[in-house]
Amino acid sequence: MFIVEGTAENGIAVNISKLIGSRLVKIDYKIFSDGESYIRVPEDGEGEAVVVQSTHYPQEKHLMELVFIADALRGIGIERITAVIPYLSYLRQNDRFGKGDALSASSVLKIIKNAGIGRIVVVEPHKLDVLSYFEGDVAVVDVSEMIAAKIKGEFMPEIILSPDEGGIERARKMSEIFECKYTYLEKTRNRDSGAISIKGVGNYDFSGKKVMIVDDMISSGSTIIEAAKFASEGGANIVVAYATHLLLADNAYKKIKEAGVSEIYGTNTIPSRDCNVIDISAEIAARL
Ligand code: R5P
């Protein structure tokens, strides 16, 4: 078995290859002048290979390059391909929310399976059940407790806040490590404008407290900003944020900081220069 360093893997492939003692294979890769990708895996092979490839922006490019790497692996005789996809895009489009909507999550997972990939290893997908669209083996890597244990060394929140109901389990697990309370907000998003509205539910008292907002991803930043405003208006002393996947589109980092969030923690599933990033390679390696 060997580990293939994809075109968007943020150093995770080399970390994994060291951790599990597997050989690292670098691909020949270039972009033609018209924008098309060229991929070659300079190996002979049989048996199994693991390719590491995230599918953040530009999502389609990274996804197609994963397909090409899988094709190259099959071309040299590899029989079993596992794709480690630290961030798997399109999983939020997990339903036909409106008439005529594409079920993009299902399409993406079918493309990956049809590329000859039999197993995927994904870090904290937006929702677990969406992965049932993949007709192969699935391993989900949950990093929340490890992340909380790492952050604990430098910041101890007094309340963990999930900005929506879907994130309650993450908030609960992290609160156990921090030995603090957790609560959540009810969030609704206008599907046309993207605008978010939130309201508090449950038992909480933010006054004078250190609050940590935790979510699966930060995209535009609106969710974290609204949750941070809510905590600050409730009297929070310090507000920090953690999200597993730091997409940080539309200048989100700057906007979140301007909203009074003092630190943004995240992981290396996606490259991020500004945030406090924690390496999750060991948690992935444990699933290989
Ligand atoms: C939504 O349900 C997710 O858990 C995140 O809260 C959301 O995708 C974050 O997006 P944004 O940063 O654009 O508000």
mmCIF file of C-alpha atoms and ligand atoms in Angstrom:
data_model
loop_
_atom_site.group_PDB
_atom_site.id
_atom_site.type_symbol
_atom_site.label_atom_id
_atom_site.label_comp_id
_atom_site.label_asym_id
_atom_site.label_seq_id
_atom_site.Cartn_x
_atom_site.Cartn_y
_atom_site.Cartn_z
ATOM 1 C CA MET A 1 0.000 0.000 0.000
ATOM 2 C CA PHE A 2 1.107 3.573 -0.590
ATOM 3 C CA ILE A 3 -0.245 7.036 0.129
ATOM 4 C CA VAL A 4 -0.803 9.380 -2.796
ATOM 5 C CA GLU A 5 -0.380 13.083 -2.195
ATOM 6 C CA GLY A 6 -3.326 14.679 -4.000
ATOM 7 C CA THR A 7 -3.436 18.201 -5.396
ATOM 8 C CA ALA A 8 -5.247 19.639 -2.338
ATOM 9 C CA GLU A 9 -4.184 17.880 0.827
ATOM 10 C CA ASN A 10 -2.536 20.594 2.927
ATOM 11 C CA GLY A 11 0.326 18.425 4.197
ATOM 12 C CA ILE A 12 -1.947 15.693 5.556
ATOM 13 C CA ALA A 13 -0.670 13.027 3.110
ATOM 14 C CA VAL A 14 2.935 13.286 4.292
ATOM 15 C CA ASN A 15 1.834 13.306 7.936
ATOM 16 C CA ILE A 16 -0.278 10.185 7.449
ATOM 17 C CA SER A 17 2.473 8.364 5.560
ATOM 18 C CA LYS A 18 4.852 8.990 8.482
ATOM 19 C CA LEU A 19 2.273 8.031 11.083
ATOM 20 C CA ILE A 20 1.364 4.686 9.529
ATOM 21 C CA GLY A 21 4.752 3.991 7.974
ATOM 22 C CA SER A 22 3.483 3.854 4.398
ATOM 23 C CA ARG A 23 5.366 5.115 1.378
ATOM 24 C CA LEU A 24 4.375 8.567 0.065
ATOM 25 C CA VAL A 25 3.865 8.869 -3.686
ATOM 26 C CA LYS A 26 3.914 12.292 -5.300
ATOM 27 C CA ILE A 27 2.034 12.671 -8.553
ATOM 28 C CA ASP A 28 3.161 14.447 -11.723
ATOM 29 C CA TYR A 29 0.782 17.362 -11.945
ATOM 30 C CA LYS A 30 0.398 20.378 -14.166
ATOM 31 C CA ILE A 31 -2.286 22.663 -15.482
ATOM 32 C CA PHE A 32 -2.403 23.113 -19.252
ATOM 33 C CA SER A 33 -2.664 26.655 -20.588
ATOM 34 C CA ASP A 34 -6.407 26.199 -21.171
ATOM 35 C CA GLY A 35 -6.936 25.287 -17.505
ATOM 36 C CA GLU A 36 -7.233 21.504 -17.816
ATOM 37 C CA SER A 37 -5.413 19.357 -15.252
ATOM 38 C CA TYR A 38 -2.812 16.747 -16.150
ATOM 39 C CA ILE A 39 -2.301 13.919 -13.646
ATOM 40 C CA ARG A 40 0.126 11.023 -13.727
ATOM 41 C CA VAL A 41 0.961 8.562 -10.956
ATOM 42 C CA PRO A 42 4.579 7.545 -11.684
ATOM 43 C CA GLU A 43 4.346 4.049 -10.179
ATOM 44 C CA ASP A 44 3.690 0.421 -10.903
ATOM 45 C CA GLY A 45 1.111 -1.006 -8.613
ATOM 46 C CA GLU A 46 -1.239 -3.644 -7.362
ATOM 47 C CA GLY A 47 -3.344 -4.058 -4.245
ATOM 48 C CA GLU A 48 -4.351 -0.948 -2.343
ATOM 49 C CA ALA A 49 -3.634 2.773 -2.469
ATOM 50 C CA VAL A 50 -4.850 5.667 -0.369
ATOM 51 C CA VAL A 51 -5.230 9.080 -1.973
ATOM 52 C CA VAL A 52 -5.561 12.225 0.136
ATOM 53 C CA GLN A 53 -7.557 15.008 -1.481
ATOM 54 C CA SER A 54 -9.732 17.725 0.046
ATOM 55 C CA THR A 55 -12.438 19.266 -2.120
ATOM 56 C CA HIS A 56 -12.584 22.880 -0.958
ATOM 57 C CA TYR A 57 -12.588 25.823 -3.392
ATOM 58 C CA PRO A 58 -12.293 25.388 -6.379
ATOM 59 C CA GLN A 59 -14.503 22.439 -5.491
ATOM 60 C CA GLU A 60 -15.093 21.038 -8.984
ATOM 61 C CA LYS A 61 -11.405 21.238 -9.907
ATOM 62 C CA HIS A 62 -10.357 19.381 -6.762
ATOM 63 C CA LEU A 63 -13.123 16.838 -7.219
ATOM 64 C CA MET A 64 -12.180 16.162 -10.863
ATOM 65 C CA GLU A 65 -8.527 15.855 -9.896
ATOM 66 C CA LEU A 66 -9.507 13.214 -7.332
ATOM 67 C CA VAL A 67 -11.334 11.363 -10.117
ATOM 68 C CA PHE A 68 -8.256 11.609 -12.387
ATOM 69 C CA ILE A 69 -5.929 10.332 -9.646
ATOM 70 C CA ALA A 70 -8.272 7.374 -9.056
ATOM 71 C CA ASP A 71 -8.320 6.708 -12.793
ATOM 72 C CA ALA A 72 -4.514 6.827 -12.956
ATOM 73 C CA LEU A 73 -4.330 4.400 -10.016
ATOM 74 C CA ARG A 74 -6.672 1.961 -11.709
ATOM 75 C CA GLY A 75 -4.617 2.370 -14.880
ATOM 76 C CA ILE A 76 -1.459 1.143 -13.157
ATOM 77 C CA GLY A 77 -3.253 -1.853 -11.654
ATOM 78 C CA ILE A 78 -4.371 -0.719 -8.195
ATOM 79 C CA GLU A 79 -7.404 -2.777 -7.194
ATOM 80 C CA ARG A 80 -8.617 -1.051 -4.027
ATOM 81 C CA ILE A 81 -8.675 2.724 -3.660
ATOM 82 C CA THR A 82 -9.418 4.572 -0.447
ATOM 83 C CA ALA A 83 -9.922 8.326 -0.684
ATOM 84 C CA VAL A 84 -9.184 10.375 2.407
ATOM 85 C CA ILE A 85 -11.263 13.498 1.811
ATOM 86 C CA PRO A 86 -10.632 15.748 4.825
ATOM 87 C CA TYR A 87 -13.218 18.260 3.614
ATOM 88 C CA LEU A 88 -15.922 16.866 1.356
ATOM 89 C CA SER A 89 -17.822 19.658 -0.365
ATOM 90 C CA TYR A 90 -21.472 19.843 -1.437
ATOM 91 C CA LEU A 91 -22.740 17.923 1.597
ATOM 92 C CA ARG A 92 -24.948 20.831 2.645
ATOM 93 C CA GLN A 93 -26.931 20.289 -0.569
ATOM 94 C CA ASN A 94 -28.306 17.102 0.922
ATOM 95 C CA ASP A 95 -31.946 17.537 -0.046
ATOM 96 C CA ARG A 96 -34.160 18.940 -2.739
ATOM 97 C CA PHE A 97 -35.058 21.923 -0.572
ATOM 98 C CA GLY A 98 -37.045 23.544 -3.360
ATOM 99 C CA LYS A 99 -38.786 22.189 -6.441
ATOM 100 C CA GLY A 100 -36.233 21.522 -9.165
ATOM 101 C CA ASP A 101 -33.187 21.673 -6.868
ATOM 102 C CA ALA A 102 -30.241 19.430 -7.745
ATOM 103 C CA LEU A 103 -29.382 16.869 -5.074
ATOM 104 C CA SER A 104 -25.720 17.792 -5.371
ATOM 105 C CA ALA A 105 -24.457 15.761 -2.410
ATOM 106 C CA SER A 106 -25.742 12.575 -4.008
ATOM 107 C CA SER A 107 -24.227 13.477 -7.414
ATOM 108 C CA VAL A 108 -20.816 14.145 -5.876
ATOM 109 C CA LEU A 109 -20.798 10.869 -3.951
ATOM 110 C CA LYS A 110 -21.846 8.950 -7.072
ATOM 111 C CA ILE A 111 -19.020 10.544 -9.071
ATOM 112 C CA ILE A 112 -16.522 9.479 -6.404
ATOM 113 C CA LYS A 113 -17.826 5.895 -6.351
ATOM 114 C CA ASN A 114 -17.923 5.672 -10.145
ATOM 115 C CA ALA A 115 -14.264 6.745 -10.206
ATOM 116 C CA GLY A 116 -13.461 3.357 -8.676
ATOM 117 C CA ILE A 117 -13.068 4.560 -5.101
ATOM 118 C CA GLY A 118 -14.424 1.896 -2.769
ATOM 119 C CA ARG A 119 -13.865 3.581 0.580
ATOM 120 C CA ILE A 120 -13.948 7.187 1.738
ATOM 121 C CA VAL A 121 -12.616 8.649 4.972
ATOM 122 C CA VAL A 122 -14.267 11.986 5.721
ATOM 123 C CA VAL A 123 -13.736 14.402 8.588
ATOM 124 C CA GLU A 124 -16.969 15.583 10.244
ATOM 125 C CA PRO A 125 -19.376 15.747 7.321
ATOM 126 C CA HIS A 126 -22.146 18.331 7.568
ATOM 127 C CA LYS A 127 -24.649 15.568 8.393
ATOM 128 C CA LEU A 128 -23.882 11.907 8.860
ATOM 129 C CA ASP A 129 -26.829 10.468 6.962
ATOM 130 C CA VAL A 130 -25.870 12.259 3.741
ATOM 131 C CA LEU A 131 -22.989 9.785 3.347
ATOM 132 C CA SER A 132 -25.496 6.988 2.741
ATOM 133 C CA TYR A 133 -25.537 8.245 -0.862
ATOM 134 C CA PHE A 134 -22.075 6.681 -1.174
ATOM 135 C CA GLU A 135 -22.438 3.043 -2.176
ATOM 136 C CA GLY A 136 -19.175 1.889 -0.622
ATOM 137 C CA ASP A 137 -17.426 1.886 2.738
ATOM 138 C CA VAL A 138 -17.438 5.073 4.758
ATOM 139 C CA ALA A 139 -15.337 6.076 7.769
ATOM 140 C CA VAL A 140 -16.201 9.277 9.586
ATOM 141 C CA VAL A 141 -13.481 10.980 11.590
ATOM 142 C CA ASP A 142 -14.768 12.894 14.615
ATOM 143 C CA VAL A 143 -12.123 15.263 15.902
ATOM 144 C CA SER A 144 -14.179 17.288 18.379
ATOM 145 C CA GLU A 145 -12.868 15.738 21.606
ATOM 146 C CA MET A 146 -9.230 15.823 20.478
ATOM 147 C CA ILE A 147 -9.652 19.477 19.437
ATOM 148 C CA ALA A 148 -11.170 20.398 22.808
ATOM 149 C CA ALA A 149 -8.313 18.662 24.615
ATOM 150 C CA LYS A 150 -5.773 20.665 22.564
ATOM 151 C CA ILE A 151 -7.513 24.022 23.003
ATOM 152 C CA LYS A 152 -7.853 23.368 26.736
ATOM 153 C CA GLY A 153 -4.141 24.094 27.116
ATOM 154 C CA GLU A 154 -4.610 27.717 26.079
ATOM 155 C CA PHE A 155 -8.275 28.614 26.503
ATOM 156 C CA MET A 156 -10.893 27.368 28.949
ATOM 157 C CA PRO A 157 -14.441 28.307 27.934
ATOM 158 C CA GLU A 158 -17.170 28.511 30.535
ATOM 159 C CA ILE A 159 -19.988 27.908 28.035
ATOM 160 C CA ILE A 160 -19.942 26.129 24.684
ATOM 161 C CA LEU A 161 -22.470 27.517 22.228
ATOM 162 C CA SER A 162 -23.711 25.675 19.157
ATOM 163 C CA PRO A 163 -25.227 28.168 16.699
ATOM 164 C CA ASP A 164 -27.834 25.629 15.587
ATOM 165 C CA GLU A 165 -29.602 22.507 16.718
ATOM 166 C CA GLY A 166 -27.618 20.290 14.330
ATOM 167 C CA GLY A 167 -24.425 21.033 16.251
ATOM 168 C CA ILE A 168 -25.652 20.127 19.742
ATOM 169 C CA GLU A 169 -23.794 16.819 19.867
ATOM 170 C CA ARG A 170 -20.470 18.501 19.002
ATOM 171 C CA ALA A 171 -21.117 21.125 21.704
ATOM 172 C CA ARG A 172 -21.976 18.441 24.250
ATOM 173 C CA LYS A 173 -18.870 16.363 23.530
ATOM 174 C CA MET A 174 -16.552 19.350 23.675
ATOM 175 C CA SER A 175 -18.170 20.618 26.878
ATOM 176 C CA GLU A 176 -17.357 17.306 28.545
ATOM 177 C CA ILE A 177 -13.667 17.822 27.839
ATOM 178 C CA PHE A 178 -13.789 21.434 29.028
ATOM 179 C CA GLU A 179 -16.002 20.423 31.957
ATOM 180 C CA CYS A 180 -18.345 23.307 31.276
ATOM 181 C CA LYS A 181 -21.950 23.943 30.246
ATOM 182 C CA TYR A 182 -23.259 23.977 26.704
ATOM 183 C CA THR A 183 -26.272 25.446 25.004
ATOM 184 C CA TYR A 184 -27.529 26.105 21.496
ATOM 185 C CA LEU A 185 -29.423 28.581 19.343
ATOM 186 C CA GLU A 186 -32.205 28.093 16.872
ATOM 187 C CA LYS A 187 -31.041 29.240 13.462
ATOM 188 C CA THR A 188 -33.030 29.835 10.319
ATOM 189 C CA ARG A 189 -31.528 30.847 7.010
ATOM 190 C CA ASN A 190 -33.416 32.562 4.223
ATOM 191 C CA ARG A 191 -32.716 30.303 1.247
ATOM 192 C CA ASP A 192 -32.841 33.190 -1.267
ATOM 193 C CA SER A 193 -30.854 35.901 0.490
ATOM 194 C CA GLY A 194 -28.741 33.644 2.752
ATOM 195 C CA ALA A 195 -29.608 35.935 5.684
ATOM 196 C CA ILE A 196 -29.553 34.285 9.080
ATOM 197 C CA SER A 197 -31.779 34.803 12.065
ATOM 198 C CA ILE A 198 -31.204 33.189 15.421
ATOM 199 C CA LYS A 199 -32.987 32.953 18.706
ATOM 200 C CA GLY A 200 -31.886 31.660 22.065
ATOM 201 C CA VAL A 201 -33.349 28.512 23.546
ATOM 202 C CA GLY A 202 -32.580 26.598 26.689
ATOM 203 C CA ASN A 203 -30.742 27.602 29.798
ATOM 204 C CA TYR A 204 -27.840 29.979 29.521
ATOM 205 C CA ASP A 205 -26.282 32.956 31.198
ATOM 206 C CA PHE A 206 -23.459 34.520 29.234
ATOM 207 C CA SER A 207 -22.810 37.468 31.546
ATOM 208 C CA GLY A 208 -19.125 37.780 32.375
ATOM 209 C CA LYS A 209 -18.454 34.373 30.802
ATOM 210 C CA LYS A 210 -15.868 33.024 28.352
ATOM 211 C CA VAL A 211 -17.905 31.635 25.452
ATOM 212 C CA MET A 212 -16.751 29.297 22.700
ATOM 213 C CA ILE A 213 -18.964 28.992 19.618
ATOM 214 C CA VAL A 214 -18.487 25.622 17.893
ATOM 215 C CA ASP A 215 -19.669 24.638 14.415
ATOM 216 C CA ASP A 216 -18.809 22.222 11.615
ATOM 217 C CA MET A 217 -17.713 24.942 9.196
ATOM 218 C CA ILE A 218 -17.327 28.636 8.644
ATOM 219 C CA SER A 219 -18.267 29.671 5.130
ATOM 220 C CA SER A 220 -19.515 33.269 4.819
ATOM 221 C CA GLY A 221 -19.078 33.706 8.571
ATOM 222 C CA SER A 222 -22.683 34.883 9.071
ATOM 223 C CA THR A 223 -23.529 32.077 11.483
ATOM 224 C CA ILE A 224 -20.560 32.733 13.766
ATOM 225 C CA ILE A 225 -21.092 36.507 13.569
ATOM 226 C CA GLU A 226 -24.754 36.257 14.583
ATOM 227 C CA ALA A 227 -23.957 33.801 17.383
ATOM 228 C CA ALA A 228 -21.116 36.044 18.607
ATOM 229 C CA LYS A 229 -23.424 39.073 18.646
ATOM 230 C CA PHE A 230 -25.936 37.063 20.626
ATOM 231 C CA ALA A 231 -23.340 36.034 23.196
ATOM 232 C CA SER A 232 -21.876 39.561 23.460
ATOM 233 C CA GLU A 233 -25.311 41.144 23.856
ATOM 234 C CA GLY A 234 -25.905 38.606 26.615
ATOM 235 C CA GLY A 235 -22.849 40.002 28.422
ATOM 236 C CA ALA A 236 -20.128 37.513 27.390
ATOM 237 C CA ASN A 237 -16.679 38.577 28.491
ATOM 238 C CA ILE A 238 -14.666 36.795 25.757
ATOM 239 C CA VAL A 239 -15.986 35.084 22.636
ATOM 240 C CA VAL A 240 -13.885 32.660 20.604
ATOM 241 C CA ALA A 241 -14.961 30.359 17.765
ATOM 242 C CA TYR A 242 -14.050 26.889 16.590
ATOM 243 C CA ALA A 243 -15.042 25.271 13.296
ATOM 244 C CA THR A 244 -13.691 22.038 11.882
ATOM 245 C CA HIS A 245 -13.644 23.293 8.278
ATOM 246 C CA LEU A 246 -12.384 26.834 7.714
ATOM 247 C CA LEU A 247 -13.790 27.702 4.290
ATOM 248 C CA LEU A 248 -13.720 31.404 5.182
ATOM 249 C CA ALA A 249 -15.297 32.744 1.991
ATOM 250 C CA ASP A 250 -16.054 36.437 1.343
ATOM 251 C CA ASN A 251 -13.510 37.878 3.764
ATOM 252 C CA ALA A 252 -15.150 35.946 6.588
ATOM 253 C CA TYR A 253 -12.056 35.992 8.831
ATOM 254 C CA LYS A 254 -11.969 39.807 8.915
ATOM 255 C CA LYS A 255 -15.728 40.100 9.423
ATOM 256 C CA ILE A 256 -15.710 37.615 12.309
ATOM 257 C CA LYS A 257 -12.832 39.399 14.009
ATOM 258 C CA GLU A 258 -14.638 42.732 13.537
ATOM 259 C CA ALA A 259 -17.671 41.161 15.221
ATOM 260 C CA GLY A 260 -15.555 40.805 18.366
ATOM 261 C CA VAL A 261 -14.461 37.163 18.154
ATOM 262 C CA SER A 262 -11.014 37.183 19.686
ATOM 263 C CA GLU A 263 -9.680 33.875 18.300
ATOM 264 C CA ILE A 264 -10.741 31.456 15.568
ATOM 265 C CA TYR A 265 -9.674 27.841 15.984
ATOM 266 C CA GLY A 266 -9.970 25.235 13.259
ATOM 267 C CA THR A 267 -8.278 22.290 11.595
ATOM 268 C CA ASN A 268 -6.075 21.714 8.570
ATOM 269 C CA THR A 269 -8.760 20.043 6.432
ATOM 270 C CA ILE A 270 -8.527 23.272 4.398
ATOM 271 C CA PRO A 271 -5.510 25.622 4.211
ATOM 272 C CA SER A 272 -5.929 28.689 6.405
ATOM 273 C CA ARG A 273 -3.231 31.244 7.128
ATOM 274 C CA ASP A 274 -4.847 33.380 9.800
ATOM 275 C CA CYS A 275 -6.562 31.023 12.217
ATOM 276 C CA ASN A 276 -5.275 28.889 15.042
ATOM 277 C CA VAL A 277 -5.050 25.586 13.167
ATOM 278 C CA ILE A 278 -4.837 22.125 14.746
ATOM 279 C CA ASP A 279 -3.512 19.147 12.763
ATOM 280 C CA ILE A 280 -5.971 16.246 12.504
ATOM 281 C CA SER A 281 -3.701 13.824 10.583
ATOM 282 C CA ALA A 282 -3.369 11.387 13.519
ATOM 283 C CA GLU A 283 -7.159 11.003 13.812
ATOM 284 C CA ILE A 284 -7.332 10.212 10.087
ATOM 285 C CA ALA A 285 -4.367 7.822 10.246
ATOM 286 C CA ALA A 286 -6.141 5.889 13.008
ATOM 287 C CA ARG A 287 -8.925 5.067 10.519
ATOM 288 C CA LEU A 288 -6.647 3.625 7.814
HETATM 289 C C1 R5P B 1 -24.985 24.991 8.628
HETATM 290 O O1 R5P B 1 -25.924 24.295 9.003
HETATM 291 C C2 R5P B 1 -23.594 24.731 9.034
HETATM 292 O O2 R5P B 1 -23.531 23.948 10.174
HETATM 293 C C3 R5P B 1 -22.820 26.011 9.264
HETATM 294 O O3 R5P B 1 -23.386 26.688 10.376
HETATM 295 C C4 R5P B 1 -22.904 26.920 8.076
HETATM 296 O O4 R5P B 1 -22.645 26.217 6.889
HETATM 297 C C5 R5P B 1 -21.934 28.072 8.208
HETATM 298 O O5 R5P B 1 -22.074 28.891 7.092
HETATM 299 P P1 R5P B 1 -21.839 30.450 7.167
HETATM 300 O O6 R5P B 1 -20.465 30.665 7.701
HETATM 301 O O7 R5P B 1 -21.982 30.880 5.731
HETATM 302 O O8 R5P B 1 -22.908 31.034 8.022
#
